[in-house]
Coordinates of C-alpha atoms in Angstrom, one line a residue:
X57 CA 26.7 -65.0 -28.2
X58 CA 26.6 -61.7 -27.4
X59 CA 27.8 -58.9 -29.6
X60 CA 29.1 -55.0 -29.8
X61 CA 26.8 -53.4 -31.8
X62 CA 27.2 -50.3 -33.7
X63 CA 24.3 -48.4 -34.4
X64 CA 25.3 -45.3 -36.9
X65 CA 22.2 -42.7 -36.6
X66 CA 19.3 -42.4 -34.2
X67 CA 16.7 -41.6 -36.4
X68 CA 13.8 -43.9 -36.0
X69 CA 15.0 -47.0 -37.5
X70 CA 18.2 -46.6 -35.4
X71 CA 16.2 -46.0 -32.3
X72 CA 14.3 -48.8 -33.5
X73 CA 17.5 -51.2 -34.1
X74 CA 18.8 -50.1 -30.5
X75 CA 16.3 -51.5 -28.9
X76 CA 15.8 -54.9 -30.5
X77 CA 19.9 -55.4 -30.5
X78 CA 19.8 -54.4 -26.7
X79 CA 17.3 -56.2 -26.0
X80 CA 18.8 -59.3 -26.6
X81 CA 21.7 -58.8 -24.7
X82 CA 24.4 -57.4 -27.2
X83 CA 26.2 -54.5 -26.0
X84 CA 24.9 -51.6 -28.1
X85 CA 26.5 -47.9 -28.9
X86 CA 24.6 -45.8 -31.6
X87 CA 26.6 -42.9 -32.9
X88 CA 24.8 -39.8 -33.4
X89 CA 26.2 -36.6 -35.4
X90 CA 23.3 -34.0 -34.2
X91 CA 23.6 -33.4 -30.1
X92 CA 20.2 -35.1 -29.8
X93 CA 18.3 -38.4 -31.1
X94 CA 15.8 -37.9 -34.2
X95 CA 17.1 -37.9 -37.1
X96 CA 15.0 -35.9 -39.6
X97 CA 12.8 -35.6 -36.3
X98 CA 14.8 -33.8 -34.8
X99 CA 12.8 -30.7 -32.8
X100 CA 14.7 -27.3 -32.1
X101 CA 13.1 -24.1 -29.9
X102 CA 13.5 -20.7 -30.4
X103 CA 14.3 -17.8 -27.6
X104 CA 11.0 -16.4 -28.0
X105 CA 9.2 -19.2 -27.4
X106 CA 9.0 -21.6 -30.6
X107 CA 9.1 -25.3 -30.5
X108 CA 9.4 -26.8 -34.1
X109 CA 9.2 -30.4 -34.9
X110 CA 12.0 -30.6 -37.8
X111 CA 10.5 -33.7 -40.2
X112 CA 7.2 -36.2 -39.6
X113 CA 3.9 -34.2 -38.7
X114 CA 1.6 -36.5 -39.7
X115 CA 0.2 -39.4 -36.5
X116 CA -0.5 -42.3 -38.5
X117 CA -0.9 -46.3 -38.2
X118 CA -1.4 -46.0 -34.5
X119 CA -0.9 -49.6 -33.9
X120 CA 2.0 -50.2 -35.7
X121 CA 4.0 -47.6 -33.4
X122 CA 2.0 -49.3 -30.5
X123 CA 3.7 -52.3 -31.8
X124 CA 7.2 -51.2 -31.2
X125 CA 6.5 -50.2 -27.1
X126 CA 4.2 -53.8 -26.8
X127 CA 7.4 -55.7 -27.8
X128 CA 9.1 -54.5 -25.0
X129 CA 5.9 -54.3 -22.4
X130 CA 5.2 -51.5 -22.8
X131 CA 2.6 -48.8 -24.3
X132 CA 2.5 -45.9 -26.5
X133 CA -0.1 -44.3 -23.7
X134 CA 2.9 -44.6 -21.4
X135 CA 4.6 -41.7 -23.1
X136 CA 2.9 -39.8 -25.2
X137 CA -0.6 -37.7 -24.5
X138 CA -2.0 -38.5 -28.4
X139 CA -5.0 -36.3 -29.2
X140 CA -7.3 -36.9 -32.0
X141 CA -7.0 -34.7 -35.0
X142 CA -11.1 -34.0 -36.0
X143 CA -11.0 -32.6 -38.8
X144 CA -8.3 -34.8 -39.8
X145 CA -6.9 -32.4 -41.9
X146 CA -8.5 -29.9 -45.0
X147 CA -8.0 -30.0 -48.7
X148 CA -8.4 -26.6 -50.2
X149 CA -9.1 -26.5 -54.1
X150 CA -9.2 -24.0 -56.0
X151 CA -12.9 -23.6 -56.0
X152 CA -13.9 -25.0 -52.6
X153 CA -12.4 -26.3 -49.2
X154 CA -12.8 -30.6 -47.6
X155 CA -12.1 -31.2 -44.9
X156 CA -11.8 -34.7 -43.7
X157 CA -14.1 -35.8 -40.7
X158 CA -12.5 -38.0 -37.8
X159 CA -15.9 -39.8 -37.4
X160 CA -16.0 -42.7 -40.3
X161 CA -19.9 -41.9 -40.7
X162 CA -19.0 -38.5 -41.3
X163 CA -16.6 -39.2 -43.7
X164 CA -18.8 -41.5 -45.6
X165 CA -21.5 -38.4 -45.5
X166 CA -19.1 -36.7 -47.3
X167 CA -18.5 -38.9 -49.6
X168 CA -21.8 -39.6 -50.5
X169 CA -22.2 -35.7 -50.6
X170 CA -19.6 -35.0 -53.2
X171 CA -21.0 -38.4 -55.2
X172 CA -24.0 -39.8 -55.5
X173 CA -23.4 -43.4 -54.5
X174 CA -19.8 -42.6 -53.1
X175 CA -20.3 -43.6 -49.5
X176 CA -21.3 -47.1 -50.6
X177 CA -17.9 -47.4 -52.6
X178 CA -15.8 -45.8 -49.7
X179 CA -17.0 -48.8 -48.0
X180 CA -15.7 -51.2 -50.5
X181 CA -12.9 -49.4 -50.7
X182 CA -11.4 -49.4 -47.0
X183 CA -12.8 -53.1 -46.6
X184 CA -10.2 -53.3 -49.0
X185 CA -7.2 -51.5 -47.9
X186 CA -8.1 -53.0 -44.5
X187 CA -7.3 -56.2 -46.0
X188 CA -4.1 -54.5 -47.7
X189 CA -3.2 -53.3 -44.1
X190 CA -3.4 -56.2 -42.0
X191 CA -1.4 -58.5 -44.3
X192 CA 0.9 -55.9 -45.9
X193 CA 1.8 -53.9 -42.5
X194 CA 1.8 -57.4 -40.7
X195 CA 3.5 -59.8 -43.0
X196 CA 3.9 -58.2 -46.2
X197 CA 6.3 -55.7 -45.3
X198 CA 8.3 -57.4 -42.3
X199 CA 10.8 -59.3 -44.3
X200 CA 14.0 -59.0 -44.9
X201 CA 14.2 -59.4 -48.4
X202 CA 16.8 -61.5 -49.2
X203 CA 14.7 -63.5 -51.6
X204 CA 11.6 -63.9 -53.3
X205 CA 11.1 -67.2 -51.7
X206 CA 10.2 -65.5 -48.0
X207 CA 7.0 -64.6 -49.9
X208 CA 6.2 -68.2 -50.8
X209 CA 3.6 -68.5 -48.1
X210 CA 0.4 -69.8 -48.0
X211 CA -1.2 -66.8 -46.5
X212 CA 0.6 -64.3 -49.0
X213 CA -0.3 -66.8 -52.3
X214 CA -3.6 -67.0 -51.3
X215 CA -3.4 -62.8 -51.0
X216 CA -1.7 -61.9 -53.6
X217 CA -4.4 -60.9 -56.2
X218 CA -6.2 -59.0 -52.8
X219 CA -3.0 -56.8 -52.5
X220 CA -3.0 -55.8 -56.2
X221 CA 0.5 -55.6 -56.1
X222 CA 0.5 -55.1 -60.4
X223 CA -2.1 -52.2 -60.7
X224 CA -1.7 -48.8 -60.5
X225 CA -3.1 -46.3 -57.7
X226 CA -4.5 -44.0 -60.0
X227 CA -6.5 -46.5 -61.8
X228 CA -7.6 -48.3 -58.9
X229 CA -8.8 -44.8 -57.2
X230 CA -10.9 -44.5 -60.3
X231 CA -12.6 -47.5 -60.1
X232 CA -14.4 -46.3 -57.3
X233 CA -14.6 -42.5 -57.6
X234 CA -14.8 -40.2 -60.2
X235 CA -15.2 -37.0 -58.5
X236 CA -11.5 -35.3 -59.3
X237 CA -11.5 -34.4 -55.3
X238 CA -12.3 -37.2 -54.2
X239 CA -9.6 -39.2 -56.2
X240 CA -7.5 -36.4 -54.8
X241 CA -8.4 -37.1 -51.0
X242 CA -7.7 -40.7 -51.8
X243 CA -4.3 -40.0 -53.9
X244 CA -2.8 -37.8 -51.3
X245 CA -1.6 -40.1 -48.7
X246 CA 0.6 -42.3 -51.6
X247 CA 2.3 -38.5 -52.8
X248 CA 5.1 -38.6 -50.2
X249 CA 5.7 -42.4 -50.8
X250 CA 7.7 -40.6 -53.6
X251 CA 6.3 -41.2 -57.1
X252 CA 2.8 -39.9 -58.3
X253 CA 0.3 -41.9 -58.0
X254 CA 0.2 -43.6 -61.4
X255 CA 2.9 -45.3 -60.5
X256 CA 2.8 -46.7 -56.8
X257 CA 1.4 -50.2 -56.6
X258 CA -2.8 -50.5 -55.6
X259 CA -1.4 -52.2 -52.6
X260 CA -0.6 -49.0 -50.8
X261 CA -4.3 -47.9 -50.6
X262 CA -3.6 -50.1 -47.0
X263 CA -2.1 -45.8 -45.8
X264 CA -5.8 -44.7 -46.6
X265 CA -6.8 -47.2 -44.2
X266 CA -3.9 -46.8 -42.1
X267 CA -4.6 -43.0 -41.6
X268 CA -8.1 -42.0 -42.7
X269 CA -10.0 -45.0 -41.3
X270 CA -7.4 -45.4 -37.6
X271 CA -7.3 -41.8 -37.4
X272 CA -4.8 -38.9 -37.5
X273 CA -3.0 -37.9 -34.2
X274 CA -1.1 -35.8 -32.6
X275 CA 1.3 -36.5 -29.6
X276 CA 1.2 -33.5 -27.1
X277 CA 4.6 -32.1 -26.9
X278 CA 4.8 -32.5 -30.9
X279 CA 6.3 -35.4 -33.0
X280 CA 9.6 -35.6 -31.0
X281 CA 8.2 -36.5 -28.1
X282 CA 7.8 -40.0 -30.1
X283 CA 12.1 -39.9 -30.2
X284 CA 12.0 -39.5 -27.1
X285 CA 9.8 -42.3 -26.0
X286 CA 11.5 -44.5 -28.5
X287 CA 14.8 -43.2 -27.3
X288 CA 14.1 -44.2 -23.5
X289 CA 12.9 -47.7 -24.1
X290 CA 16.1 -48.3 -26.2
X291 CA 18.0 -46.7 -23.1
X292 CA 16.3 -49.2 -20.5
X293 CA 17.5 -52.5 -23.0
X294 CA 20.8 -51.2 -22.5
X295 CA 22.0 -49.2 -25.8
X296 CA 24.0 -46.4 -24.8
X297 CA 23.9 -43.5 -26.8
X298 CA 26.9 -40.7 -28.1
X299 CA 25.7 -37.9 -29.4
X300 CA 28.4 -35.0 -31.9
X301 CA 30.1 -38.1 -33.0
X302 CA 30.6 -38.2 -36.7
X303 CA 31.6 -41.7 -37.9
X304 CA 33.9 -40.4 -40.7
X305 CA 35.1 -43.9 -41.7
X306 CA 34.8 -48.1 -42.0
X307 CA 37.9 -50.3 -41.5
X308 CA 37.6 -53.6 -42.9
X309 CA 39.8 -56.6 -43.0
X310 CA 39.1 -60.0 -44.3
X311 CA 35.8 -58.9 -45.5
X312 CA 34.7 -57.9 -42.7
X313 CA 34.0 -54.2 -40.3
X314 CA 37.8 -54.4 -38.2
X315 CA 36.5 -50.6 -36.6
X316 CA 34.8 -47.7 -37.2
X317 CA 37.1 -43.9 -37.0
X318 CA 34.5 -41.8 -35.1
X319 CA 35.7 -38.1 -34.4
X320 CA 39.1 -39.1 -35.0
X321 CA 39.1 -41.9 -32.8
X322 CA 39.1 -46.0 -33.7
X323 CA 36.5 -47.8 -32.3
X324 CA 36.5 -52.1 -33.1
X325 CA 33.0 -53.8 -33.1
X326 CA 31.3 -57.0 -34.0
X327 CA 28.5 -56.0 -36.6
X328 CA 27.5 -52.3 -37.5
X329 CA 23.9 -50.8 -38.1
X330 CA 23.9 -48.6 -40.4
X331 CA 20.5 -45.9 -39.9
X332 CA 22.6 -43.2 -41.8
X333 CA 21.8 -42.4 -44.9
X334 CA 22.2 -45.5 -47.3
X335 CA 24.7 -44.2 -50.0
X336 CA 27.1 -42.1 -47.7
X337 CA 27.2 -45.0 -45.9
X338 CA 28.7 -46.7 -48.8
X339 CA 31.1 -43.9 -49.5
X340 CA 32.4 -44.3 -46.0
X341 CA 34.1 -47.9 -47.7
X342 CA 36.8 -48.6 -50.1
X343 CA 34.7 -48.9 -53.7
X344 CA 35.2 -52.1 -53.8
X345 CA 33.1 -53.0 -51.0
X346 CA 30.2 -51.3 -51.4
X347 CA 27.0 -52.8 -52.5
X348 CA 26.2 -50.3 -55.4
X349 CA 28.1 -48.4 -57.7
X350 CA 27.0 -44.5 -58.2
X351 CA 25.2 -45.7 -61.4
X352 CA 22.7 -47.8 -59.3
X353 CA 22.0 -44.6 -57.4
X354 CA 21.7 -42.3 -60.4
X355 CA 19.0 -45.0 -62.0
X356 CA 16.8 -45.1 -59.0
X357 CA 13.5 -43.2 -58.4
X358 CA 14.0 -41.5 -55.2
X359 CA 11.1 -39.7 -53.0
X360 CA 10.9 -35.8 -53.0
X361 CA 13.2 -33.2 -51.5
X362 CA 11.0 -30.1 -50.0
X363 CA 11.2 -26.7 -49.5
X364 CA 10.3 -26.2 -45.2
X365 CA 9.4 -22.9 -43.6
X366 CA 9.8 -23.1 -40.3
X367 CA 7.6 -19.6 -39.0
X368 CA 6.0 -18.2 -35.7
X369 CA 3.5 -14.9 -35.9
X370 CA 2.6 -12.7 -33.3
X371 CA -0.6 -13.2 -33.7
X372 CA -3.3 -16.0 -33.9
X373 CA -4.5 -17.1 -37.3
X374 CA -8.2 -17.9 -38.7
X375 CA -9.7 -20.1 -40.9
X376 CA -6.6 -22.4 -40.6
X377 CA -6.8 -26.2 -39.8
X378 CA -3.8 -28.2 -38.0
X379 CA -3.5 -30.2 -41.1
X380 CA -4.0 -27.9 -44.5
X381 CA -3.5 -29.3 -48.1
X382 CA -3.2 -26.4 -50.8
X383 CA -4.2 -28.2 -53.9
X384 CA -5.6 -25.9 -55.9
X385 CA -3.6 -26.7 -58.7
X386 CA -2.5 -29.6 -60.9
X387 CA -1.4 -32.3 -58.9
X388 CA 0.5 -34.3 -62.2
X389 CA 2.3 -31.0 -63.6
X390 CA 3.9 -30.3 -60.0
X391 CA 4.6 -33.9 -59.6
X392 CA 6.1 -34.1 -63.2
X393 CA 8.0 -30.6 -62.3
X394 CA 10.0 -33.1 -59.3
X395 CA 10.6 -36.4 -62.0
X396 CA 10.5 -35.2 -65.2
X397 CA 11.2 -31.8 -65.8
X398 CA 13.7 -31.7 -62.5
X399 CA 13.1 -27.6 -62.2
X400 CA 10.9 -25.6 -59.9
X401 CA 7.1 -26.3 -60.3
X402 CA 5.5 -23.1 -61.9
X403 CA 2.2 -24.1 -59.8
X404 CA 3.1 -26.0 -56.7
X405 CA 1.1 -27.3 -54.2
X406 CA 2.6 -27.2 -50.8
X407 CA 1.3 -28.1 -47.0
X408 CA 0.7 -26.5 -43.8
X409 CA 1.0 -27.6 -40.2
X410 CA -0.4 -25.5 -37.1
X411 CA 0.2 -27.1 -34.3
X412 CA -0.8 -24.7 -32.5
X413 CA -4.6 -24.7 -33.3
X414 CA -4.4 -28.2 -31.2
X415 CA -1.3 -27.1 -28.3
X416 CA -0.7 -23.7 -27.3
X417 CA 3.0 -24.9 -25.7
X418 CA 4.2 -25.0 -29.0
X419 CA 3.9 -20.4 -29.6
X420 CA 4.2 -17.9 -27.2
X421 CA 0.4 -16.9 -25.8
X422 CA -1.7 -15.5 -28.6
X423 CA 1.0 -16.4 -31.5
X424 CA 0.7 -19.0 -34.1
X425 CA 3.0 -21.7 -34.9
X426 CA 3.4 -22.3 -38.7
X427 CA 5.5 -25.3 -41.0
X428 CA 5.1 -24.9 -44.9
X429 CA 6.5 -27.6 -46.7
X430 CA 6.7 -28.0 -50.9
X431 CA 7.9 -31.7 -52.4
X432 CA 10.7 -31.0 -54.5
X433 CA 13.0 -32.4 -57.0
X434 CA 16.2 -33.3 -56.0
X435 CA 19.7 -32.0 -56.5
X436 CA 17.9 -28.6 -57.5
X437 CA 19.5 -25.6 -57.0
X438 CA 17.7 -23.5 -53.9
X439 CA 19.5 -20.8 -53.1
X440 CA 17.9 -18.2 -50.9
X441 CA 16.7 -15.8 -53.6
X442 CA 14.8 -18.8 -55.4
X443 CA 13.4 -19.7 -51.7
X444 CA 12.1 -16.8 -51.1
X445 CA 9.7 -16.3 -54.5
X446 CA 8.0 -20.0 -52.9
X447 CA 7.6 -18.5 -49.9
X448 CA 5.6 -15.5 -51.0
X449 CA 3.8 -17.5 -53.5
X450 CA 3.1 -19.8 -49.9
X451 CA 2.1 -16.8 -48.2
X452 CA -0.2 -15.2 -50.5
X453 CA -2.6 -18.0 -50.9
X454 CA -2.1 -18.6 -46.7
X455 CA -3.8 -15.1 -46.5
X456 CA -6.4 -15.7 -49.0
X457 CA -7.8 -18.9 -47.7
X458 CA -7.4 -17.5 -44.0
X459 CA -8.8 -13.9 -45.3
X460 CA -6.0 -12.4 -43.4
X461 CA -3.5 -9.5 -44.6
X462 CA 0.1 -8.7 -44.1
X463 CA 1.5 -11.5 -42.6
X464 CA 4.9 -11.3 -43.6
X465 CA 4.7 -8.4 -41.5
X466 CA 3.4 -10.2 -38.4
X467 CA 6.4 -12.8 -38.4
X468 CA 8.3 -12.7 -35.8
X469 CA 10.5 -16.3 -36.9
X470 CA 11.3 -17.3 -39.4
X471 CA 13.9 -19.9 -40.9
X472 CA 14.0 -21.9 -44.4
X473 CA 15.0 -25.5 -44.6
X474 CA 16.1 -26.9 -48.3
X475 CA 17.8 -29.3 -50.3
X476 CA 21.1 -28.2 -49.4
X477 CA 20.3 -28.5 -45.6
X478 CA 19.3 -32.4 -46.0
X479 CA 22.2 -33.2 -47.7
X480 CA 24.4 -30.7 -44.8
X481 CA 22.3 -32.6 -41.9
X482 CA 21.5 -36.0 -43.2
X483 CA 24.0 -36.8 -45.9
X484 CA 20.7 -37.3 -47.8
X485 CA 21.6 -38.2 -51.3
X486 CA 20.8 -35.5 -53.3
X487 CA 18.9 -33.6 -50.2
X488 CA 16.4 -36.4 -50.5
X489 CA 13.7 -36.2 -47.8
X490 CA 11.8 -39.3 -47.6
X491 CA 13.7 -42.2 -48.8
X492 CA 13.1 -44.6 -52.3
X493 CA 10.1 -44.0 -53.8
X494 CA 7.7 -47.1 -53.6
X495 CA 7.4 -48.1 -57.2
X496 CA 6.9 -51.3 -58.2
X497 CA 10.6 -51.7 -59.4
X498 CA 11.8 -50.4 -56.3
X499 CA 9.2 -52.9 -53.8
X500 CA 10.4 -55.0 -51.7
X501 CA 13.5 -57.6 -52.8
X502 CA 14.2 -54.6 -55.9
X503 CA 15.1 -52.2 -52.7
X504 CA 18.3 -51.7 -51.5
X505 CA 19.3 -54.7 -49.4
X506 CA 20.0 -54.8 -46.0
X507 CA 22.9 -56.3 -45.5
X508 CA 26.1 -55.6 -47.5
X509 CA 26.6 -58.4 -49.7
X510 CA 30.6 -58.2 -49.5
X511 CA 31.5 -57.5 -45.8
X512 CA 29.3 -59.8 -43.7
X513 CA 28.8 -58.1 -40.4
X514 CA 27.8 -54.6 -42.1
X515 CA 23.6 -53.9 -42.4
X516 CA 21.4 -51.3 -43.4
X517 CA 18.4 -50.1 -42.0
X518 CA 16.1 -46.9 -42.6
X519 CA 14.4 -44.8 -45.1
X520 CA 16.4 -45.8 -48.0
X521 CA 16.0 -50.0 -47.5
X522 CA 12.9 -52.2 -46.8
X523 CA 9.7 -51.7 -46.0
X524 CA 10.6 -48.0 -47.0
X525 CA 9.8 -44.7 -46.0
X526 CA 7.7 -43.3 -43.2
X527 CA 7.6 -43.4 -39.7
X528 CA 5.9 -46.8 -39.2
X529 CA 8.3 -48.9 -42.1
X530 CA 11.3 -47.2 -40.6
X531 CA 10.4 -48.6 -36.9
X532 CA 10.0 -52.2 -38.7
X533 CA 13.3 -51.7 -40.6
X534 CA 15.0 -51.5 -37.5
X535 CA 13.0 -54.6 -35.8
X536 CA 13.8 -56.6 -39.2
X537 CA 17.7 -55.7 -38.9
X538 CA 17.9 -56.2 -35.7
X539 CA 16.7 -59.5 -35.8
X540 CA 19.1 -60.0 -38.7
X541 CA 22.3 -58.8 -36.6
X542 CA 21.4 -61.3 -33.8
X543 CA 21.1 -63.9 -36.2
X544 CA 17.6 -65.1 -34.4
X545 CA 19.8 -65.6 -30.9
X546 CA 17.4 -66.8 -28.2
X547 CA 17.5 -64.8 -25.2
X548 CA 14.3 -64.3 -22.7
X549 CA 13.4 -60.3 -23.6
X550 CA 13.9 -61.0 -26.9
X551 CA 12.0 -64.2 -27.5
X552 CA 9.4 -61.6 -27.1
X553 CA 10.5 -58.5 -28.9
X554 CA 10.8 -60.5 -32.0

């Protein structure tokens, strides 16, 4: 039977959720509070000639987006111009610079290079996480989560041991390398899964395979040209889209969503989608109602705020990769500085994006477009003063691994983007910026659930539920509700699409 459909945010599990609820004939509306689709990746422009992609940088799990556009017959190649990143991206250290080859056998070169028998390991090690990523990002990961019993499968029992779901990414890391960079190289895709790497599950070595081994991308146009693709195929199913509408409220009656007050206004639907941040979303109901008290939310492990720099220079700059990692010091005292200590690291490590070593539509001719970003803890204080000391600690070792001078001096944009600003933007809960860390505790039916276990048309979907965070898990999360909110309803597009 067909349904109205609310979809509240267009980030991209809403996107996501819009076009699997569309597509199988539901009548679909997704509220959005910004003026354009994204999310947290979102993209803004400048008058002199700056185009900044807000949130996601990073091109990875190629087939997995793919997977969205195939569902609905289509392909990514049908949007987006993607252009492989070679090097992928470069580690400095505080004694020497990686940088990570495109070409497999030139990453395993490397390898061996850095560590006598290294290359033979890397291939045990991504035979590995290639298992890990073809069960995990293809069964693993695409459940609802209700219960531990969806996992009583065959396939999955007889994988279980192969996902190493019980050890520890550190430890595993080690049991193939013990050159301290290379565990770093191998450690640095978990960080932003939002714990260090002690503590997410072995399984997750599936993202070294998921971006090392299939490549790291970058769609011409930048990131948001992804929203926009994702964005027009929910269009085509159907879903119509409002954007500066702030759902400030959820009516229920009978245990169940009557309306939702949008900009003042009463709208009634049949089920509700929400992509918004998990938490406000429950604030939006009366207490009673809500899934979680504000204890649950206090006890959880969340992923990192950040501290972005969004910059443009008038002139180009050398030595500098599209992809940079500044790791020249301690990984575990910046990432105990976020979850312990809760303070400002004394050492960070931070990253830089240039996408305009690979585009030049992204500057002005001859100019350089620059993001800085540093993980944070959350709920921190970062007034402007505070961001500032980051930023010329950020800049000072820019200019020393570029060997370039004064570059303060040669900006000519500049704009910082904090805790504060998620929580302004997004609702994030405290200015989080990638979701629930993926600890064990926190994997898969221990997440958040999907639906809200009190009103029975209200769902959940994004950053903050299952798989978890990331580009790829948050276009699942919006297949996997979607399918939930049609409640499997057979209809020709979607017999496909699901």
């Amino acid at each position: 039977m067909k349904k109205k459909i609310a979809i509240i945010g267009s980030g991209f599990s809403g996107l996501s959720a819009a076009a699997y609820a569309a597509a199988a004939g539901n009548e679909v509306h997704v509220f959005e509070k910004h003026r354009v689709p994204g999310g947290r990746a979102r993209q803004f422009t400048t008058d002199n000639g700056y185009k900044f992609d807000m949130g996601p940088s990073w091109y990875w799990m190629p087939d997995i987006i793919n997977g969205f556009f195939q569902d609905f017959g289509k392909d990514v190649h049908d949007y987006l111009n993607l252009i492989p990143l070679n090097p992928q991206f470069e580690m400095i250290f505080s004694d020497e610079k990686v940088a990570v080859p495109e070409n497999y056998e030139e990453m395993r070169a490397l390898f061996e290079h850095m560590e006598v028998g290294a290359g033979a390991r890397l291939d045990d090690f991504m035979k590995a996480a290639k298992y890990k990523y073809e069960v995990g990002m293809r069964d693993f990961v695409r459940k609802p989560c209700h219960s531990w019993s969806e996992f009583i499968s065959p396939k999955i029992a007889s994988s279980a041991f192969r996902l190493d779901l019980l050890s520890g990414f550190r430890k595993y890391v080690k049991k193939y390398f013990k050159n301290p960079k290379l565990i770093s190289l191998m450690e640095f895709p978990v960080i932003f899964l939002g714990a260090s790497p002690k503590k997410i599950p072995a399984l997750y070595s599936l993202m070294n395979f998921g971006g090392y081994a299939l490549g790291t991308w970058y769609p011409k146009g930048g990131f948001f040209e992804l929203v926009k693709a994702m964005h027009s195929v929910a269009e085509e199913q159907g879903a119509v889209f409002h954007f500066d509408q702030n759902v400030e409220k959820i009516t229920c009656t009978d245990e169940t969503v009557e309306s939702l007050l949008i900009n003042g206004q009463k709208h009634q639907f049949d089920a509700v989608i929400a992509s918004s941040d998990y938490h406000h979303t429950e604030t939006l109901l009366p207490e009673h109602l809500r899934n979680y008290p504000e204890s649950y939310w206090k006890a959880r492990t969340f992923a990192p705020s950040c501290l972005i720099y969004y910059l443009g220079f008038k002139e180009r700059i050398p030595n500098l990769k599209h992809h940079t990692l500044f790791f020249e010091n301690d990984l575990d005292e910046h990432i105990d500085s976020i979850y312990l200590d809760k303070k400002w690291p004394e050492k960070p490590l931070f990253y830089a994006c240039c996408p305009s070593k690979t585009e030049d539509g992204v500057a002005p001719e001859g100019h350089e477009n620059i993001f800085l970003l540093m993980p944070l803890a959350l709920g921190i204080d970062d007034k402007e003063e505070t961001r500032e000391v980051y930023f010329k600690q950020m800049m000072a070792r820019l200019e020393k691994h570029t060997g370039s001078t004064g570059l303060i001096d040669k900006l000519d944009y500049k704009r910082s983007y904090c805790v504060a600003d998620f929580i302004s933007d997004y609702n994030a809960y405290g200015g989080n910026a990638y979701g629930l860390a993926n600890t064990l505790s926190q994997t898969a039916v221990w997440k958040p659930s999907i639906r809200n276990k009190k009103i029975k048309n209200l769902y959940y979907t994004g950053q903050l539920t299952v798989p978890g965070p990331g580009v790829p898990p948050a276009i699942i999360s919006g297949k996997i509700v979607a399918s939930e909110v049609n409640n499997l309803v057979t209809h020709p597009t979607y017999e496909k699409a699901v």
